[in-house]
Structure formats: structure tokens, C-alpha cells
């Protein structure tokens, strides 16, 4: 246990922040998995879910939960997947 009052406060706030970050990171992973699962169902559903997933990635990066380059890389990979799906459907 900390001896200094400010250290006690920091311990409480960091514990709360850790829980918030863990929750946000978990929701982010769930959103990405949901998007990847809908890729099989069709482009329209996937595009709708892509917007929500990208929004969550941006918010997580803005909050400092993940690095902004990590968010950009994940968004890029998701976009590549949906573009490949569009190309496959256009080729048929």
C-alpha cells in the first residue's frame, strides 16, 4: 500500500482506467471478429459493420487504448478484406 495520499489516489484512478481500457479493447476485438464473420454473408452487411468497426478503432486510438498506427494498420487490413470481397463479386 502506498504511504502518500496522492499515490493512493493514483492507484485508484489507474485501476479504474485499466478496467476501462480492458473493456474497450475487448469490445474492439469483438467488433473486428463480428465484421470478419459477416464477410461471408455479403458486401452490404459487411460495409455497414465496417463503418462501426472503423469508428470504434478511431475512438480507441483517440482515447489512447491502442496506438494510432495500430488503428490505422487494422483499418487498412479490414478495408483490404472488403475490397477483395467486392472484386470477387464483381468478377463473378
Short mmCIF file of C-alpha atoms in Angstrom, two decimals:
data_model
loop_
_atom_site.label_atom_id
_atom_site.label_comp_id
_atom_site.label_asym_id
_atom_site.label_seq_id
_atom_site.Cartn_x
_atom_site.Cartn_y
_atom_site.Cartn_z
CA UNK A 1 0.00 0.00 0.00
CA UNK A 2 1.22 3.50 -0.79
CA UNK A 3 2.19 5.78 2.05
CA UNK A 4 1.49 9.04 0.24
CA UNK A 5 -2.06 10.26 -0.29
CA UNK A 6 -1.53 11.21 -3.93
CA UNK A 7 -0.11 7.75 -4.60
CA UNK A 8 -3.28 6.22 -3.14
CA UNK A 9 -5.39 8.35 -5.47
CA UNK A 10 -3.25 7.44 -8.46
CA UNK A 11 -3.62 3.77 -7.57
CA UNK A 12 -7.42 4.10 -7.57
CA UNK A 13 -7.54 6.04 -10.84
CA UNK A 14 -5.12 3.71 -12.59
CA UNK A 15 -7.21 0.72 -11.52
CA UNK A 16 -10.35 2.34 -12.96
CA UNK A 17 -8.52 3.28 -16.14
CA UNK A 18 -7.17 -0.25 -16.52
CA UNK A 19 -10.72 -1.63 -16.32
CA UNK A 20 -11.99 0.91 -18.85
CA UNK A 21 -9.15 0.15 -21.25
CA UNK A 22 -9.65 -3.60 -20.89
CA UNK A 23 -13.36 -3.24 -21.60
CA UNK A 24 -12.77 -1.01 -24.61
CA UNK A 25 -10.08 -3.33 -26.01
CA UNK A 26 -12.39 -6.32 -25.57
CA UNK A 27 -15.25 -4.52 -27.36
CA UNK A 28 -12.84 -3.64 -30.15
CA UNK A 29 -11.79 -7.26 -30.64
CA UNK A 30 -15.44 -8.33 -30.64
CA UNK A 31 -16.30 -5.73 -33.30
CA UNK A 32 -13.46 -6.91 -35.55
CA UNK A 33 -14.48 -10.56 -35.15
CA UNK A 34 -18.11 -9.69 -35.92
CA UNK A 35 -17.03 -7.86 -39.07
CA UNK A 36 -14.88 -10.77 -40.25
CA UNK A 37 -17.77 -13.16 -39.65
CA UNK A 38 -20.15 -11.03 -41.77
CA UNK A 39 -17.75 -11.07 -44.71
CA UNK A 40 -19.24 -14.46 -45.61
CA UNK A 41 -22.81 -13.13 -45.66
CA UNK A 42 -22.33 -10.36 -48.21
CA UNK A 43 -20.84 -6.98 -49.04
CA UNK A 44 -23.78 -4.83 -47.89
CA UNK A 45 -23.86 -6.18 -44.35
CA UNK A 46 -20.08 -6.12 -44.12
CA UNK A 47 -19.90 -2.50 -45.27
CA UNK A 48 -22.43 -1.45 -42.66
CA UNK A 49 -20.46 -3.19 -39.95
CA UNK A 50 -17.16 -1.85 -41.31
CA UNK A 51 -18.21 1.73 -40.57
CA UNK A 52 -18.98 0.85 -36.95
CA UNK A 53 -15.73 -1.08 -36.56
CA UNK A 54 -13.65 1.75 -38.02
CA UNK A 55 -15.38 4.19 -35.67
CA UNK A 56 -14.52 2.01 -32.68
CA UNK A 57 -10.90 1.75 -33.82
CA UNK A 58 -10.65 5.53 -34.16
CA UNK A 59 -12.19 6.11 -30.75
CA UNK A 60 -9.86 3.60 -29.12
CA UNK A 61 -6.87 5.29 -30.74
CA UNK A 62 -8.07 8.73 -29.65
CA UNK A 63 -8.52 7.50 -26.07
CA UNK A 64 -5.02 6.02 -26.05
CA UNK A 65 -6.22 2.44 -25.66
CA UNK A 66 -4.31 1.45 -28.81
CA UNK A 67 -1.65 3.33 -30.75
CA UNK A 68 -2.86 5.37 -33.72
CA UNK A 69 -0.63 3.41 -36.10
CA UNK A 70 -2.11 0.16 -34.80
CA UNK A 71 -5.59 1.51 -35.51
CA UNK A 72 -4.51 2.58 -39.00
CA UNK A 73 -3.00 -0.84 -39.72
CA UNK A 74 -6.12 -2.67 -38.54
CA UNK A 75 -8.38 -0.38 -40.59
CA UNK A 76 -6.21 -0.94 -43.64
CA UNK A 77 -6.42 -4.71 -43.27
CA UNK A 78 -10.20 -4.58 -42.86
CA UNK A 79 -10.50 -2.39 -45.97
CA UNK A 80 -8.34 -4.80 -47.95
CA UNK A 81 -10.60 -7.68 -46.97
CA UNK A 82 -13.78 -5.91 -48.04
CA UNK A 83 -12.19 -4.68 -51.28
CA UNK A 84 -11.10 -8.23 -52.10
CA UNK A 85 -14.67 -9.38 -51.49
CA UNK A 86 -16.00 -6.66 -53.81
CA UNK A 87 -13.51 -7.68 -56.50
CA UNK A 88 -14.54 -11.31 -56.17
CA UNK A 89 -18.23 -10.42 -56.51
CA UNK A 90 -17.57 -8.12 -59.47
CA UNK A 91 -15.57 -10.86 -61.19
CA UNK A 92 -18.42 -13.36 -60.97
#
